Amino acid sequence: MACPTGPGQAKACPTKLTLFFERLAHLITNGEYIKDILAREPGAKVAARGWVKTRRDGKGVHFVQLQDGSSAIDLQVVILAGLLPEAVLAAVTTGSSLRVEGTVVASPGPGQPVELRAEAVEVYGPADPATYPLQKKGHTMEFLREIAHLRSRSNTFSAVFRVRNALCYAIHRFFQDNGFVYVQTPLITTLDCEGAGQMFQVTTLDLAATPKTPEGRPDFSHDFFAKPAHLTVSGQLEAEMFAHSFANVYTFGPTFRAENSNTPRHLAEFWMIEPEMAFADLDDNRRLAERFLKAVLAEVMDRCRADLEFFNKRVDNTLLATLANVVENDFVHLPYTEAVRILEEAAAKGKTWEFPVSWGTDLQSEHERHLTEEVFRKPVVVTDYPTQIKAFYMRLNDDGRTVAAMDVLVPRIGEIIGGSQREERLDVLRQRMVGQGLKEEDYAWYLDLRRFGSVPHAGFGLGLERMMMYLTGMKNIRDVIPCPRTPGSAAF
RNA sequence: UCCUCAGUAGCUCAAUGGUAGAGCAUUCGGCUGUUAACCGAAGGGUUGUAGGUUCGAGUCCUACCUGAGGAGCCA
């Protein structure tokens, strides 16, 4: 089996295998996806399975919109009057699940190329139309969020999760095609300070009867891991392990933040992608981020054209133009010092900031929005931030007052990527840890990476759901993940 | 966590401090193959919760709950 695996070679793989899996898919699914039925020639005998979105009745004919999540367009099933017993027809209601055997015929009506002329209908499970909450009319996102177990049947969420699936696939494909190794970093960690915010504690101690130390504090030596443990806020430090053995690696997994953040951009549980490259500096990192975003966007735009057109029509009518603009143009590279100068100039020309700008302070949302939405109108990569506002592991620049950090800012969303070149010099890293009050013994293995074969290396983190918001135009991050977790809310 | 706004029928929303309504959905009936179908009728309410002001509160006041937007924190 000689299948080339180098960059860009994936499409050159033999097609015999692909055909085999296609045949296998039919065996597995005992029917066809609606997406495939819509592409069949008239005359084909098929079996469709799915859920009824709506039903319309004429005098001699019933129309049933059937969907199975595979297509942005429903399958119109035509049931001639008298075909089914009364009881069966009565059970074909919005929300019910069906298997329909029949013949594909050219559709005389607009809206669909072909339709399915039913010959046999089996109702798997009825749905009481009086209590089924999904109507064929538009619903607010807030209402649909309350029925997260059913909202994936709606047009919008069906499209959202098809896009999410395609995005995840494109992300893996980009890294795999470029020789990156997928590494699964731990979700439970005993590193109690990774530079990010509040962590969820993981414990098996009985909270009503916690064993106490002589000082009266909880005695974690009795806990499951014999010390305090938390859910990870980032896989970066562990990814650095594998970057020092596989050169180019990436993580793709869930991440947890216990901050009491109530905004349309924050989740307590979200998915993050973190590539880490050895033998790489900040410029390599910045180029990877840009190439990655463009490649992934282009692939999803190619694979999910119909869904993105749906979002462009119903959610944000500038979406397709924005995405095309990103794919076709170079990102702006803007050192922090230059960004501050632009913002100060804007202030001098009469722009008023709620938070004043000066060198040494972090950029606020209003500043990021000004740069991405008004000055440049496309993604901006801000680099080389002041040392004091960034994490200890970021590499100190020669000027001694900035670090080799980068944030990729995009219009509307703000920061979509945060990354840096890492400090690979043992002595400098130790000094910075002291400066931030971190204990060396807690990071022994991390420092070891600098003792044994240290190399320049860099990486970044991308929030999957923020990327989804950018890609779909959806306004609230809770609507691009199946079961959102936010403060006070972990239903479903 | 702070600031602002909003909670009325299954959903989306009306209602000057004075008898709680519409559209959609649902049910029933009608309708030449419809496609957010159309036409007609019916059922559907402790106005988020608990107090208070008032002759009288969906409406005014207080507290709480829930949701949304903005900010902080961040991806």
XYZ file of C-alpha atoms (C1' of nucleotides) in Angstrom:
567
model
C 0.000 0.000 0.000
C 1.932 2.988 -1.211
C -0.187 5.981 -0.350
C 1.830 9.195 -0.247
C 1.318 10.998 3.033
C 3.234 14.222 2.487
C 1.697 17.693 2.434
C -1.087 18.126 -0.077
C -1.058 14.459 -1.053
C -4.268 13.345 0.577
C -6.384 13.756 -2.558
C -3.932 11.623 -4.547
C -4.764 8.467 -2.568
C -6.164 5.538 -4.613
C -9.894 5.601 -5.050
C -10.451 1.845 -4.680
C -10.407 2.197 -0.930
C -12.851 5.081 -1.078
C -15.236 3.034 -3.219
C -14.979 0.152 -0.788
C -15.968 2.383 2.107
C -18.853 3.860 0.131
C -20.221 0.378 -0.477
C -19.654 -0.470 3.164
C -21.554 2.652 4.202
C -24.680 1.360 2.478
C -24.402 -1.928 4.333
C -24.025 -0.092 7.622
C -26.818 2.430 7.186
C -29.556 0.168 5.760
C -30.765 2.962 3.544
C -29.508 6.166 2.047
C -28.786 9.633 3.277
C -31.175 12.263 2.000
C -28.193 14.150 0.607
C -27.517 11.151 -1.674
C -31.162 10.547 -2.557
C -31.414 14.144 -3.770
C -28.583 13.368 -6.199
C -30.171 10.181 -7.592
C -31.695 9.897 -11.067
C -35.491 9.617 -11.425
C -36.576 5.987 -11.370
C -34.257 4.917 -8.554
C -35.782 2.785 -5.798
C -34.624 4.066 -2.408
C -35.399 3.971 1.298
C -35.193 7.246 3.214
C -35.121 7.501 6.998
C -35.531 10.696 8.918
C -37.662 13.056 10.944
C -40.677 14.972 9.680
C -40.161 18.715 9.600
C -43.592 19.665 8.279
C -46.506 18.152 6.443
C -48.935 19.760 4.015
C -52.114 18.165 2.795
C -53.775 18.593 -0.574
C -56.998 16.929 -1.632
C -55.476 13.862 -3.191
C -51.919 14.083 -1.949
C -49.859 14.629 1.210
C -46.463 16.313 1.231
C -43.992 15.452 3.969
C -40.700 17.312 4.435
C -38.226 14.722 5.661
C -34.754 15.480 6.976
C -31.933 13.373 8.385
C -29.255 16.012 8.989
C -27.279 15.130 5.873
C -28.564 17.951 3.708
C -29.447 21.607 3.885
C -32.465 20.775 1.716
C -35.274 18.509 2.940
C -36.520 15.548 0.971
C -40.092 16.076 -0.171
C -41.984 12.817 0.253
C -45.209 12.554 -1.739
C -47.883 10.264 -0.327
C -50.915 9.746 -2.571
C -54.268 9.704 -0.797
C -55.366 6.169 0.011
C -51.874 4.676 0.049
C -51.714 4.381 3.832
C -54.186 3.201 6.461
C -55.753 6.126 8.356
C -53.883 5.302 11.568
C -50.489 5.340 9.871
C -51.163 8.580 8.011
C -52.377 10.194 11.240
C -49.058 9.336 12.893
C -47.081 11.145 10.194
C -46.832 14.424 12.087
C -44.178 17.073 12.630
C -41.409 15.525 14.702
C -42.237 11.870 14.014
C -39.604 9.515 12.609
C -40.195 7.567 9.396
C -38.821 5.059 6.980
C -40.142 5.670 3.487
C -39.588 3.294 0.590
C -40.359 4.602 -2.833
C -39.233 5.848 -6.199
C -37.260 8.974 -6.952
C -39.194 11.136 -9.423
C -38.514 14.523 -10.991
C -40.301 17.166 -8.956
C -42.863 19.271 -10.827
C -42.656 21.956 -8.133
C -39.820 24.367 -7.471
C -37.692 23.998 -4.358
C -36.231 20.568 -5.037
C -34.833 18.760 -8.083
C -36.373 15.411 -7.214
C -38.875 14.082 -4.714
C -39.707 10.678 -3.306
C -42.954 9.028 -4.394
C -43.819 6.876 -1.380
C -44.746 3.225 -1.834
C -44.451 2.123 1.807
C -44.221 4.140 5.011
C -43.232 2.891 8.448
C -43.518 5.169 11.490
C -40.699 4.410 13.918
C -41.833 6.820 16.615
C -44.781 9.221 16.675
C -44.566 12.744 18.079
C -47.564 14.461 19.648
C -48.037 17.612 17.567
C -49.760 19.370 20.458
C -46.648 19.184 22.619
C -43.763 18.905 20.115
C -42.008 22.232 20.662
C -40.392 22.757 17.256
C -42.730 24.580 14.920
C -42.139 25.201 11.280
C -42.064 28.926 11.977
C -38.986 30.765 13.138
C -37.883 30.431 16.740
C -35.574 32.643 18.750
C -32.116 31.321 19.592
C -32.961 31.729 23.286
C -35.956 29.411 22.994
C -34.055 26.828 20.974
C -31.316 26.869 23.602
C -33.928 25.678 26.110
C -34.637 22.644 23.921
C -31.036 21.768 23.072
C -32.024 18.102 22.752
C -34.271 18.959 19.801
C -32.709 22.062 18.288
C -30.318 20.082 16.080
C -33.383 19.185 14.015
C -33.956 22.840 13.122
C -32.598 24.321 9.900
C -30.167 26.614 11.653
C -28.677 24.105 14.051
C -28.600 21.357 11.476
C -26.400 23.693 9.418
C -24.334 24.753 12.438
C -23.402 21.206 13.309
C -22.728 20.142 9.746
C -20.296 23.045 9.540
C -18.785 22.143 12.913
C -18.205 18.609 11.709
C -16.587 19.822 8.483
C -14.455 22.312 10.407
C -13.105 19.650 12.773
C -12.312 17.408 9.834
C -10.558 20.249 7.989
C -8.489 21.061 11.064
C -7.268 17.491 11.426
C -6.620 17.279 7.711
C -4.567 20.474 7.636
C -2.264 19.291 10.390
C -2.062 15.707 9.180
C -1.248 16.854 5.640
C 1.535 19.003 7.042
C 3.140 16.275 9.132
C 1.853 17.363 12.555
C 1.329 14.580 15.097
C -1.989 14.570 16.981
C -1.248 14.391 20.715
C -3.867 13.792 23.419
C -2.896 15.923 26.402
C -4.451 15.202 29.804
C -7.761 16.692 30.931
C -6.895 16.319 34.620
C -3.826 18.174 35.779
C -2.008 18.834 39.044
C -0.257 21.906 37.679
C -2.234 24.472 39.614
C -1.171 27.507 37.634
C -0.928 27.333 33.882
C -1.244 31.032 33.306
C -4.935 31.026 32.494
C -7.853 31.744 34.776
C -9.925 29.909 37.381
C -9.872 26.100 37.318
C -12.459 23.464 38.184
C -11.285 21.283 41.040
C -11.448 17.505 40.620
C -11.832 15.580 43.860
C -13.251 12.381 45.328
C -13.137 13.752 48.863
C -16.422 13.827 50.751
C -17.146 17.554 50.771
C -19.339 17.184 53.860
C -16.507 15.526 55.816
C -13.227 16.645 54.302
C -10.140 15.293 56.078
C -8.237 18.223 57.595
C -4.572 18.998 58.115
C -3.410 20.085 61.591
C -3.821 23.668 60.366
C -7.476 22.954 59.603
C -7.209 23.053 55.809
C -8.426 20.254 53.498
C -5.878 17.419 53.502
C -5.407 16.532 49.859
C -3.006 13.722 50.670
C -6.214 11.724 51.137
C -7.589 12.788 47.777
C -7.578 10.552 44.690
C -4.345 11.961 43.258
C -2.836 12.641 46.709
C -2.702 16.328 45.832
C -5.082 19.005 44.505
C -6.149 18.288 40.926
C -8.040 20.338 38.371
C -9.490 20.184 34.885
C -7.057 21.509 32.321
C -7.184 25.076 31.078
C -4.721 24.336 28.290
C -2.793 21.442 26.813
C 0.101 23.635 25.800
C 2.678 22.710 28.429
C 2.152 19.009 27.761
C 2.138 19.613 24.000
C 5.622 21.050 24.444
C 6.759 17.595 25.619
C 5.860 16.060 22.289
C 7.172 19.044 20.312
C 10.526 18.065 21.796
C 10.266 14.604 20.286
C 8.021 14.893 17.210
C 8.905 18.489 16.235
C 5.401 19.395 14.985
C 2.377 18.388 17.054
C -1.160 19.554 17.775
C -3.791 18.992 20.408
C -7.534 19.040 19.759
C -9.680 18.529 22.802
C -11.907 19.984 25.501
C -10.717 22.705 27.846
C -12.305 24.037 31.028
C -12.421 27.505 32.541
C -14.256 28.207 35.798
C -14.295 31.982 35.383
C -17.637 33.638 36.070
C -17.827 34.981 32.533
C -21.268 35.827 31.196
C -20.765 36.901 27.610
C -21.703 35.599 24.159
C -18.034 34.655 23.678
C -17.320 32.478 26.733
C -18.010 28.889 27.710
C -16.922 26.956 30.789
C -16.255 23.926 28.566
C -14.947 24.501 25.080
C -12.704 22.879 22.502
C -9.249 24.123 21.714
C -6.687 23.373 19.032
C -3.072 23.939 20.025
C -0.289 23.372 17.501
C 3.268 23.434 18.824
C 6.317 23.572 16.540
C 9.935 22.917 17.439
C 12.696 24.677 15.478
C 10.309 27.599 14.990
C 10.174 31.260 15.974
C 7.384 33.829 16.198
C 7.450 34.538 12.454
C 6.985 30.833 11.713
C 4.165 30.805 14.235
C 2.447 33.804 12.662
C 2.744 32.300 9.184
C 1.334 28.971 10.399
C -1.634 30.714 12.009
C -2.472 32.588 8.813
C -1.971 29.602 6.537
C -3.997 27.408 8.904
C -6.962 29.787 9.149
C -7.076 30.304 5.389
C -6.777 26.607 4.532
C -9.446 25.568 6.994
C -11.834 28.339 5.950
C -11.366 27.500 2.275
C -12.066 23.824 2.845
C -15.237 24.442 4.834
C -16.405 27.026 2.281
C -15.926 24.366 -0.362
C -17.608 21.520 1.522
C -20.465 23.447 3.149
C -21.421 25.919 0.441
C -25.173 25.452 0.920
C -24.968 25.855 4.697
C -22.834 28.998 4.497
C -25.266 30.444 1.968
C -28.018 29.729 4.475
C -26.114 31.664 7.169
C -25.410 34.460 4.717
C -29.126 34.725 3.973
C -30.597 34.232 7.444
C -27.925 35.182 9.984
C -25.378 37.644 8.597
C -25.572 38.872 5.022
C -21.943 40.003 4.994
C -20.668 36.534 5.921
C -19.599 35.173 2.521
C -17.914 38.448 1.574
C -16.058 38.513 4.897
C -14.832 34.951 4.563
C -13.721 35.479 0.968
C -11.882 38.609 2.082
C -9.984 36.612 4.707
C -9.024 33.800 2.356
C -7.900 36.104 -0.451
C -5.940 38.778 1.431
C -2.858 38.850 3.633
C -3.368 39.348 7.338
C -2.038 42.570 8.812
C 1.061 42.139 10.964
C 1.099 44.818 13.634
C 3.611 44.985 16.498
C 1.972 45.995 19.783
C 3.987 49.210 19.974
C 2.668 50.197 16.543
C -0.890 49.262 17.556
C -0.658 51.555 20.566
C 0.618 54.361 18.332
C -2.405 53.954 15.991
C -4.825 53.944 18.914
C -3.202 57.012 20.470
C -3.399 58.807 17.128
C -7.086 57.948 16.894
C -7.569 59.433 20.341
C -5.700 62.551 19.281
C -8.123 62.875 16.337
C -11.100 62.844 18.694
C -11.846 59.138 19.228
C -12.780 58.613 22.862
C -11.810 55.431 24.685
C -13.534 54.117 27.756
C -10.153 52.702 28.719
C -7.231 55.007 27.892
C -4.436 53.588 25.763
C -0.827 53.716 26.816
C 2.199 51.531 26.235
C 2.253 48.759 28.823
C -1.496 48.201 29.224
C -3.371 45.371 27.537
C -5.589 46.104 24.546
C -9.278 46.277 25.509
C -12.204 44.972 23.448
C -12.916 48.466 22.148
C -9.303 48.808 20.959
C -9.290 45.437 19.230
C -12.581 46.234 17.517
C -11.235 49.580 16.328
C -8.221 47.902 14.743
C -10.065 45.024 13.077
C -13.372 46.675 12.190
C -12.415 50.240 11.367
C -8.714 50.611 10.605
C -7.917 47.385 8.722
C -11.256 45.591 8.223
C -9.617 42.166 8.244
C -7.664 39.881 10.577
C -4.825 41.603 12.409
C -1.922 39.792 14.068
C -0.623 41.852 16.985
C 2.828 40.745 18.183
C 5.489 41.570 20.764
C 3.447 42.557 23.798
C 4.900 44.088 26.973
C 6.411 41.447 29.240
C 4.307 42.264 32.272
C 0.916 41.519 30.663
C 1.822 38.089 29.252
C 2.499 34.592 30.629
C 5.824 33.425 32.046
C 6.561 30.919 29.258
C 6.622 33.498 26.466
C 10.068 34.232 25.066
C 11.735 37.449 26.198
C 12.708 39.675 23.253
C 16.150 41.281 22.956
C 14.696 44.664 23.945
C 14.116 43.192 27.401
C 10.666 44.722 27.753
C 8.525 42.744 25.275
C 7.842 39.062 24.671
C 7.396 37.146 21.422
C 3.632 36.851 21.799
C 0.934 37.121 19.154
C -2.839 37.513 19.125
C -4.843 37.034 15.960
C -7.761 39.455 16.133
C -10.745 39.227 13.804
C -13.686 41.591 13.306
C -16.702 40.997 15.586
C -15.145 38.109 17.561
C -11.945 39.723 18.837
C -9.169 37.345 19.824
C -9.511 34.055 17.975
C -5.921 32.864 18.390
C -3.393 33.528 21.141
C 0.138 32.217 20.934
C 3.824 32.849 21.351
C 7.345 31.707 20.855
C 8.218 29.861 24.064
C 11.153 30.683 26.300
C 13.679 27.928 25.539
C 16.584 29.359 27.608
C 16.664 27.695 31.010
C 18.115 30.632 32.950
C 15.748 33.199 31.445
C 12.718 30.952 32.050
C 13.681 30.400 35.695
C 14.063 34.144 36.222
C 10.629 34.794 34.748
C 9.055 32.114 36.946
C 10.582 33.727 40.017
C 9.223 37.065 38.848
C 5.702 35.621 38.689
C 5.934 33.770 42.006
C 5.936 30.263 40.523
C 7.693 27.418 42.314
C 10.389 25.659 40.293
C 9.614 22.234 41.750
C 6.052 22.412 40.394
C 7.458 22.759 36.876
C 10.394 20.375 37.130
C 9.566 18.424 33.990
C 8.822 21.617 32.060
C 12.277 22.947 32.962
C 13.822 19.581 32.039
C 12.754 20.195 28.447
C 15.128 23.189 28.559
C 17.902 21.112 30.135
C 17.938 18.261 27.632
C 18.049 19.237 23.981
C 16.212 22.545 24.226
C 15.191 24.133 20.931
C 13.445 27.315 19.862
C 9.753 26.491 19.623
C 6.418 28.220 19.250
C 2.715 27.510 19.132
C -0.758 28.905 19.569
C -4.242 28.128 20.799
C -7.406 28.441 18.727
C -10.859 28.330 20.303
C -12.954 26.022 18.130
C -16.225 27.710 19.066
C -14.862 31.183 18.343
C -13.808 29.906 14.959
C -17.322 28.530 14.523
C -18.827 31.923 15.319
C -16.582 33.531 12.757
C -17.403 30.892 10.178
C -21.183 30.854 10.584
C -21.936 34.400 11.717
C -23.755 33.000 14.762
C -23.856 35.689 17.446
C -23.718 33.582 20.612
C -21.080 30.945 21.395
C -23.756 28.872 23.166
C -25.281 28.231 19.752
C -22.258 26.616 18.110
C -21.684 23.799 20.648
C -24.156 20.944 21.241
C -24.522 21.347 25.012
C -23.212 24.687 26.280
C -21.843 24.957 29.836
C -21.963 28.437 31.344
C -22.149 29.765 34.913
C -25.332 28.404 36.473
C -26.177 26.294 33.461
C -25.179 22.722 32.587
C -28.471 21.228 31.430
C -28.547 18.483 28.826
C -18.761 39.738 39.294
C -20.507 44.941 37.714
C -23.942 47.962 34.503
C -28.423 48.069 31.304
C -32.825 45.874 29.372
C -36.673 42.118 29.328
C -40.096 38.163 31.546
C -48.193 38.168 29.386
C -51.352 31.530 25.628
C -46.862 26.118 23.124
C -43.892 30.273 20.167
C -43.400 35.718 18.787
C -45.535 39.915 20.666
C -49.921 43.791 21.948
C -52.822 45.875 26.046
C -53.463 55.215 29.199
C -53.602 52.185 36.807
C -60.194 50.276 35.084
C -63.708 43.297 31.637
C -56.186 40.038 29.105
C -55.772 40.363 22.836
C -53.425 39.197 17.853
C -50.397 36.257 14.474
C -48.271 31.559 14.223
C -48.740 26.544 16.371
C -52.648 22.807 17.915
C -57.774 20.518 16.948
C -61.959 20.339 13.500
C -63.917 21.630 8.604
C -62.860 23.327 3.520
C -59.415 23.564 -0.594
C -57.013 20.923 -8.308
C -49.307 19.282 -6.680
C -48.149 21.866 -1.854
C -43.305 23.850 -0.276
C -42.670 29.204 6.352
C -49.360 26.511 1.449
C -54.175 28.908 1.571
C -59.632 29.883 3.595
C -63.055 29.307 7.954
C -64.066 27.935 13.087
C -62.763 26.227 18.024
C -59.901 25.261 22.381
C -55.897 27.515 24.960
C -54.018 32.478 30.697
C -52.863 32.076 38.876
C -49.444 38.062 33.305
C -41.582 34.701 36.385
C -41.883 34.312 42.245
C -42.906 36.758 47.009
C -44.345 41.057 49.249
C -46.125 46.282 49.046
C -48.913 50.982 47.252
C -54.111 51.658 45.482
C -61.254 51.547 45.615
C -58.766 48.757 41.666
C -52.043 46.389 39.423
C -50.008 42.858 33.392
C -49.026 48.225 34.198
C -46.339 51.676 40.010
C -42.573 50.275 44.298
C -39.072 46.504 46.846
C -36.564 41.873 46.933
C -35.505 37.478 44.546
C -35.400 34.092 40.124
C -34.586 33.459 34.866
C -32.944 35.233 30.109
C -30.417 38.742 26.867
C -26.863 42.770 25.711
C -22.415 45.576 27.334
C -17.829 45.416 30.573
C -13.966 42.665 33.033
C -11.336 37.828 32.360
C -10.018 35.070 28.138
C -9.874 31.100 23.466
